[in-house]
Amino acid sequence: MNNREKKIIVGNWKMNPPTIMEARRIFGGAKRAASKIRRAEVVICPPFIFLSALAQSAKNSRNISLGVQNIFWETAGSYTGEISPTMVLSTGAKFTIIGHSERRILGETDNQVAKKAVLALKLGLRTIICIGENSRDEKGEYLNFLKNQIKNSLQGVSGKLLENLIIAYEPVWAIGGKEAMRPGQVEEMGIFIRKILADIYEQEAAMKLSILYGGSVDAKNAEAIVYQGNVQGLLIGRQSLEPESFKAILEVM
Ligand code: PEP
């Protein structure tokens, strides 16, 4: 089984945990669990401040990589408070999330997402672009919203840059909630997203892209979402901070 066939399980720690000690403990759990599974590669995205310490711990481990939750669209310069993809790569991290809904709520635009994605992909970071509707309406306007969001967030991402691109479909209404989307709906949305990608790129390239699902995934629903929902992996928030739950999710992959 090569890396492309493995499911991709990404833990998004958001602005947690409060201390480096806690971060080491949670990461240790993920590392042990990741070393025992074959059918998934595990990616942990901690806050930037913990990245270097955890990178040391990840160095000789099997099946686990680090990523970040955001990057900037320039490699260096007068951008107070920002972190460049070059810096991220220098720690040994391999992934970045871009355009998470919690950043979009703070004002991040599709245009900024696209600029970040182009640079990250050019530099060789595996880039997870998050997309997803805020809510649903009976007329299906949310599908148009999603179509525009995907097209605009991929502006300037040429076909040549697709090798390291991953799409995370995260319906915003399912993030941080009680219930995930049903696997049948996840599958339908995956087909819809791939159709939009096939409008932008070649059909074959669109078929090869990995699509992840995110939003209230837990150990009970993870297997059905991945295997009935027909997605290539999961983006997991809260449950990635709970070592036992995260381990249980990895075990059903
Ligand atoms: C997320 O933060 O991307 C997410 C999906 O969160 P949760 O799993 O907690 O819903």
CSV table of C-alpha atoms and ligand atoms in Angstrom, one decimal:
chain,number,residue,atom,x,y,z
A,1,MET,CA,0.0,0.0,0.0
A,2,ASN,CA,1.6,3.3,-1.0
A,3,ASN,CA,1.1,6.6,0.8
A,4,ARG,CA,-1.5,7.8,-1.8
A,5,GLU,CA,-3.7,4.8,-1.1
A,6,LYS,CA,-3.6,5.3,2.7
A,7,LYS,CA,-6.3,7.3,4.4
A,8,ILE,CA,-5.1,10.7,5.7
A,9,ILE,CA,-6.2,11.4,9.3
A,10,VAL,CA,-5.5,15.0,10.3
A,11,GLY,CA,-5.8,16.2,13.9
A,12,ASN,CA,-6.4,20.0,14.2
A,13,TRP,CA,-5.6,21.0,17.7
A,14,LYS,CA,-6.8,24.6,17.2
A,15,MET,CA,-5.7,26.8,20.1
A,16,ASN,CA,-5.1,23.9,22.4
A,17,PRO,CA,-3.7,22.6,24.7
A,18,PRO,CA,-2.5,25.3,27.1
A,19,THR,CA,1.0,24.0,27.9
A,20,ILE,CA,3.9,22.3,26.1
A,21,MET,CA,3.7,19.5,28.7
A,22,GLU,CA,0.1,18.7,27.7
A,23,ALA,CA,1.1,19.0,24.0
A,24,ARG,CA,3.8,16.4,24.5
A,25,ARG,CA,1.5,14.0,26.3
A,26,ILE,CA,-1.2,14.2,23.7
A,27,PHE,CA,1.3,13.9,20.8
A,28,GLY,CA,2.9,10.9,22.5
A,29,GLY,CA,-0.5,9.2,22.5
A,30,ALA,CA,-1.0,9.9,18.8
A,31,LYS,CA,2.5,8.7,18.0
A,32,ARG,CA,2.0,5.4,19.7
A,33,ALA,CA,-1.4,4.9,18.1
A,34,ALA,CA,-0.1,5.9,14.6
A,35,SER,CA,2.8,3.4,14.8
A,36,LYS,CA,0.4,0.5,15.1
A,37,ILE,CA,-1.8,1.2,12.1
A,38,ARG,CA,-1.1,0.5,8.4
A,39,ARG,CA,-4.1,1.9,6.5
A,40,ALA,CA,-3.8,5.5,7.4
A,41,GLU,CA,-1.1,8.2,7.7
A,42,VAL,CA,-1.5,10.5,10.6
A,43,VAL,CA,-0.9,14.3,10.7
A,44,ILE,CA,-1.0,16.4,13.8
A,45,CYS,CA,-1.4,20.2,13.4
A,46,PRO,CA,-0.6,21.8,16.8
A,47,PRO,CA,-0.3,25.5,17.5
A,48,PHE,CA,2.9,27.0,15.9
A,49,ILE,CA,4.5,27.5,19.3
A,50,PHE,CA,4.7,23.7,20.0
A,51,LEU,CA,5.9,22.8,16.5
A,52,SER,CA,9.6,22.6,17.0
A,53,ALA,CA,9.4,20.6,20.2
A,54,LEU,CA,7.0,18.1,18.7
A,55,ALA,CA,9.1,17.9,15.5
A,56,GLN,CA,12.0,16.5,17.7
A,57,SER,CA,9.7,13.9,19.1
A,58,ALA,CA,8.3,13.0,15.6
A,59,LYS,CA,11.7,12.6,14.0
A,60,ASN,CA,12.1,8.9,14.1
A,61,SER,CA,8.5,7.9,14.3
A,62,ARG,CA,6.6,5.9,11.8
A,63,ASN,CA,3.5,7.1,10.1
A,64,ILE,CA,3.1,10.4,11.8
A,65,SER,CA,3.8,13.9,10.5
A,66,LEU,CA,3.3,17.4,11.6
A,67,GLY,CA,1.5,20.3,10.0
A,68,VAL,CA,0.3,23.8,10.8
A,69,GLN,CA,-3.1,25.4,11.0
A,70,ASN,CA,-2.3,28.4,8.8
A,71,ILE,CA,0.6,30.1,6.9
A,72,PHE,CA,1.3,33.4,5.3
A,73,TRP,CA,1.5,34.0,1.5
A,74,GLU,CA,5.1,35.4,1.5
A,75,THR,CA,8.3,33.6,2.5
A,76,ALA,CA,9.8,36.4,4.6
A,77,GLY,CA,9.6,40.2,5.3
A,78,SER,CA,7.8,42.8,7.3
A,79,TYR,CA,4.7,40.9,8.3
A,80,THR,CA,4.5,41.1,12.0
A,81,GLY,CA,3.0,38.1,13.6
A,82,GLU,CA,2.9,35.9,10.5
A,83,ILE,CA,4.6,32.6,9.9
A,84,SER,CA,6.0,31.7,6.4
A,85,PRO,CA,5.8,28.3,4.8
A,86,THR,CA,9.6,28.3,4.5
A,87,MET,CA,9.8,28.5,8.3
A,88,VAL,CA,7.3,25.7,8.7
A,89,LEU,CA,9.3,23.4,6.3
A,90,SER,CA,12.5,24.2,8.2
A,91,THR,CA,11.0,22.5,11.4
A,92,GLY,CA,10.4,19.3,9.5
A,93,ALA,CA,6.6,19.8,9.2
A,94,LYS,CA,5.1,18.7,6.0
A,95,PHE,CA,1.5,19.8,5.9
A,96,THR,CA,-0.5,23.0,6.3
A,97,ILE,CA,-4.2,23.6,6.7
A,98,ILE,CA,-5.4,26.7,4.9
A,99,GLY,CA,-8.8,28.4,5.0
A,100,HIS,CA,-10.3,26.7,8.0
A,101,SER,CA,-13.7,28.1,8.7
A,102,GLU,CA,-12.6,29.4,12.0
A,103,ARG,CA,-10.1,31.6,10.2
A,104,ARG,CA,-12.6,32.6,7.5
A,105,ILE,CA,-14.9,33.8,10.3
A,106,LEU,CA,-12.1,36.0,11.4
A,107,GLY,CA,-11.9,37.6,8.0
A,108,GLU,CA,-9.8,35.4,5.8
A,109,THR,CA,-11.0,35.6,2.2
A,110,ASP,CA,-11.0,33.1,-0.6
A,111,ASN,CA,-8.4,35.3,-2.3
A,112,GLN,CA,-6.0,35.1,0.7
A,113,VAL,CA,-6.6,31.4,0.9
A,114,ALA,CA,-5.7,31.1,-2.8
A,115,LYS,CA,-2.5,33.1,-2.4
A,116,LYS,CA,-1.4,31.0,0.6
A,117,ALA,CA,-2.2,27.8,-1.2
A,118,VAL,CA,-0.2,28.8,-4.3
A,119,LEU,CA,2.9,29.5,-2.3
A,120,ALA,CA,2.6,26.5,0.0
A,121,LEU,CA,2.2,24.2,-3.0
A,122,LYS,CA,5.1,25.7,-4.9
A,123,LEU,CA,7.3,25.2,-1.9
A,124,GLY,CA,6.2,21.5,-1.5
A,125,LEU,CA,4.0,21.7,1.6
A,126,ARG,CA,1.1,19.3,1.5
A,127,THR,CA,-1.7,21.7,1.5
A,128,ILE,CA,-5.2,21.0,2.9
A,129,ILE,CA,-7.6,23.7,1.7
A,130,CYS,CA,-10.8,23.7,3.8
A,131,ILE,CA,-14.1,24.5,2.1
A,132,GLY,CA,-17.7,24.1,3.3
A,133,GLU,CA,-21.0,25.8,3.4
A,134,ASN,CA,-22.0,27.8,6.6
A,135,SER,CA,-25.6,26.5,6.5
A,136,ARG,CA,-28.1,24.8,4.2
A,137,ASP,CA,-31.2,26.2,2.5
A,138,GLU,CA,-34.0,24.4,0.7
A,139,LYS,CA,-33.4,26.0,-2.6
A,140,GLY,CA,-29.8,24.5,-2.7
A,141,GLU,CA,-28.1,28.0,-2.8
A,142,TYR,CA,-25.4,26.5,-0.6
A,143,LEU,CA,-24.3,24.4,-3.6
A,144,ASN,CA,-23.6,27.6,-5.5
A,145,PHE,CA,-21.8,29.1,-2.5
A,146,LEU,CA,-19.6,26.0,-2.3
A,147,LYS,CA,-18.9,26.1,-6.0
A,148,ASN,CA,-17.8,29.7,-5.9
A,149,GLN,CA,-15.8,29.1,-2.7
A,150,ILE,CA,-13.9,26.2,-4.3
A,151,LYS,CA,-13.2,28.1,-7.6
A,152,ASN,CA,-12.0,31.2,-5.8
A,153,SER,CA,-9.9,29.4,-3.2
A,154,LEU,CA,-8.1,27.6,-6.0
A,155,GLN,CA,-7.5,30.7,-8.1
A,156,GLY,CA,-3.9,30.5,-9.5
A,157,VAL,CA,-3.4,26.9,-8.3
A,158,SER,CA,-2.4,25.4,-11.7
A,159,GLY,CA,-2.7,21.7,-12.6
A,160,LYS,CA,1.0,21.4,-12.1
A,161,LEU,CA,0.6,22.1,-8.4
A,162,LEU,CA,-2.0,19.5,-7.7
A,163,GLU,CA,0.3,16.7,-6.5
A,164,ASN,CA,0.3,18.0,-2.9
A,165,LEU,CA,-3.2,19.4,-2.8
A,166,ILE,CA,-5.8,18.0,-0.5
A,167,ILE,CA,-9.4,19.3,-0.1
A,168,ALA,CA,-11.1,19.1,3.3
A,169,TYR,CA,-14.9,19.4,3.0
A,170,GLU,CA,-16.1,20.7,6.4
A,171,PRO,CA,-19.7,21.8,6.5
A,172,VAL,CA,-19.4,24.6,9.0
A,173,TRP,CA,-22.7,23.7,10.7
A,174,ALA,CA,-21.2,20.3,11.6
A,175,ILE,CA,-17.9,21.6,13.1
A,176,GLY,CA,-17.8,21.6,16.8
A,177,GLY,CA,-21.3,20.2,17.0
A,178,LYS,CA,-23.0,17.1,18.2
A,179,GLU,CA,-23.6,15.3,15.0
A,180,ALA,CA,-21.5,14.6,11.9
A,181,MET,CA,-23.0,14.6,8.4
A,182,ARG,CA,-24.4,11.2,7.4
A,183,PRO,CA,-22.1,9.0,5.3
A,184,GLY,CA,-24.6,9.0,2.4
A,185,GLN,CA,-24.5,12.8,2.3
A,186,VAL,CA,-20.8,12.9,2.6
A,187,GLU,CA,-20.6,10.7,-0.5
A,188,GLU,CA,-22.9,12.9,-2.4
A,189,MET,CA,-20.9,16.0,-1.5
A,190,GLY,CA,-17.7,14.3,-2.5
A,191,ILE,CA,-19.1,13.6,-6.0
A,192,PHE,CA,-20.3,17.3,-6.2
A,193,ILE,CA,-16.9,18.6,-5.2
A,194,ARG,CA,-15.0,16.3,-7.6
A,195,LYS,CA,-17.3,17.6,-10.4
A,196,ILE,CA,-16.4,21.2,-9.6
A,197,LEU,CA,-12.7,20.2,-9.5
A,198,ALA,CA,-13.1,18.4,-12.9
A,199,ASP,CA,-14.4,21.7,-14.3
A,200,ILE,CA,-11.3,23.5,-13.2
A,201,TYR,CA,-8.7,20.8,-13.9
A,202,GLU,CA,-8.5,17.7,-16.1
A,203,GLN,CA,-10.9,15.0,-15.2
A,204,GLU,CA,-8.1,12.5,-14.4
A,205,ALA,CA,-6.4,15.0,-12.1
A,206,ALA,CA,-9.6,15.8,-10.3
A,207,MET,CA,-10.3,12.1,-9.7
A,208,LYS,CA,-6.8,11.7,-8.1
A,209,LEU,CA,-7.2,14.5,-5.5
A,210,SER,CA,-7.8,13.4,-1.9
A,211,ILE,CA,-11.0,14.7,-0.3
A,212,LEU,CA,-11.2,14.6,3.5
A,213,TYR,CA,-14.3,15.1,5.6
A,214,GLY,CA,-14.4,17.1,8.8
A,215,GLY,CA,-17.1,18.0,11.3
A,216,SER,CA,-17.9,16.2,14.6
A,217,VAL,CA,-16.0,13.0,13.7
A,218,ASP,CA,-15.7,10.5,16.6
A,219,ALA,CA,-14.8,6.9,17.1
A,220,LYS,CA,-18.4,5.8,16.5
A,221,ASN,CA,-19.0,7.5,13.1
A,222,ALA,CA,-15.4,7.6,11.7
A,223,GLU,CA,-15.4,4.2,9.9
A,224,ALA,CA,-18.8,4.7,8.2
A,225,ILE,CA,-17.9,8.3,7.1
A,226,VAL,CA,-14.7,7.1,5.5
A,227,TYR,CA,-15.7,3.8,3.9
A,228,GLN,CA,-19.4,4.5,3.1
A,229,GLY,CA,-18.9,8.2,2.6
A,230,ASN,CA,-16.0,7.3,0.2
A,231,VAL,CA,-13.6,10.0,1.3
A,232,GLN,CA,-9.8,9.7,1.5
A,233,GLY,CA,-9.5,10.7,5.1
A,234,LEU,CA,-10.7,12.9,8.0
A,235,LEU,CA,-10.0,16.3,9.6
A,236,ILE,CA,-10.6,15.9,13.3
A,237,GLY,CA,-10.9,18.7,15.8
A,238,ARG,CA,-11.9,18.0,19.4
A,239,GLN,CA,-11.3,14.2,19.3
A,240,SER,CA,-7.7,14.7,18.2
A,241,LEU,CA,-7.0,16.2,21.7
A,242,GLU,CA,-8.4,13.1,23.4
A,243,PRO,CA,-5.7,10.4,23.0
A,244,GLU,CA,-8.1,7.4,23.7
A,245,SER,CA,-10.7,8.7,21.2
A,246,PHE,CA,-8.1,9.5,18.6
A,247,LYS,CA,-6.6,6.0,19.0
A,248,ALA,CA,-10.0,4.5,18.6
A,249,ILE,CA,-10.6,6.4,15.4
A,250,LEU,CA,-7.2,5.3,14.0
A,251,GLU,CA,-8.0,1.7,14.8
A,252,VAL,CA,-11.1,1.6,12.6
A,253,MET,CA,-9.2,2.9,9.6
B,1,PEP,C1,-12.2,21.1,12.8
B,1,PEP,O1,-11.7,21.8,13.6
B,1,PEP,O2,-11.8,21.1,11.6
B,1,PEP,C2,-13.3,20.1,13.2
B,1,PEP,C3,-13.8,19.3,12.3
B,1,PEP,O3,-13.7,20.1,14.5
B,1,PEP,P1,-14.6,19.0,15.3
B,1,PEP,O4,-14.0,17.7,14.8
B,1,PEP,O5,-14.4,19.3,16.7
B,1,PEP,O6,-16.0,19.2,14.8
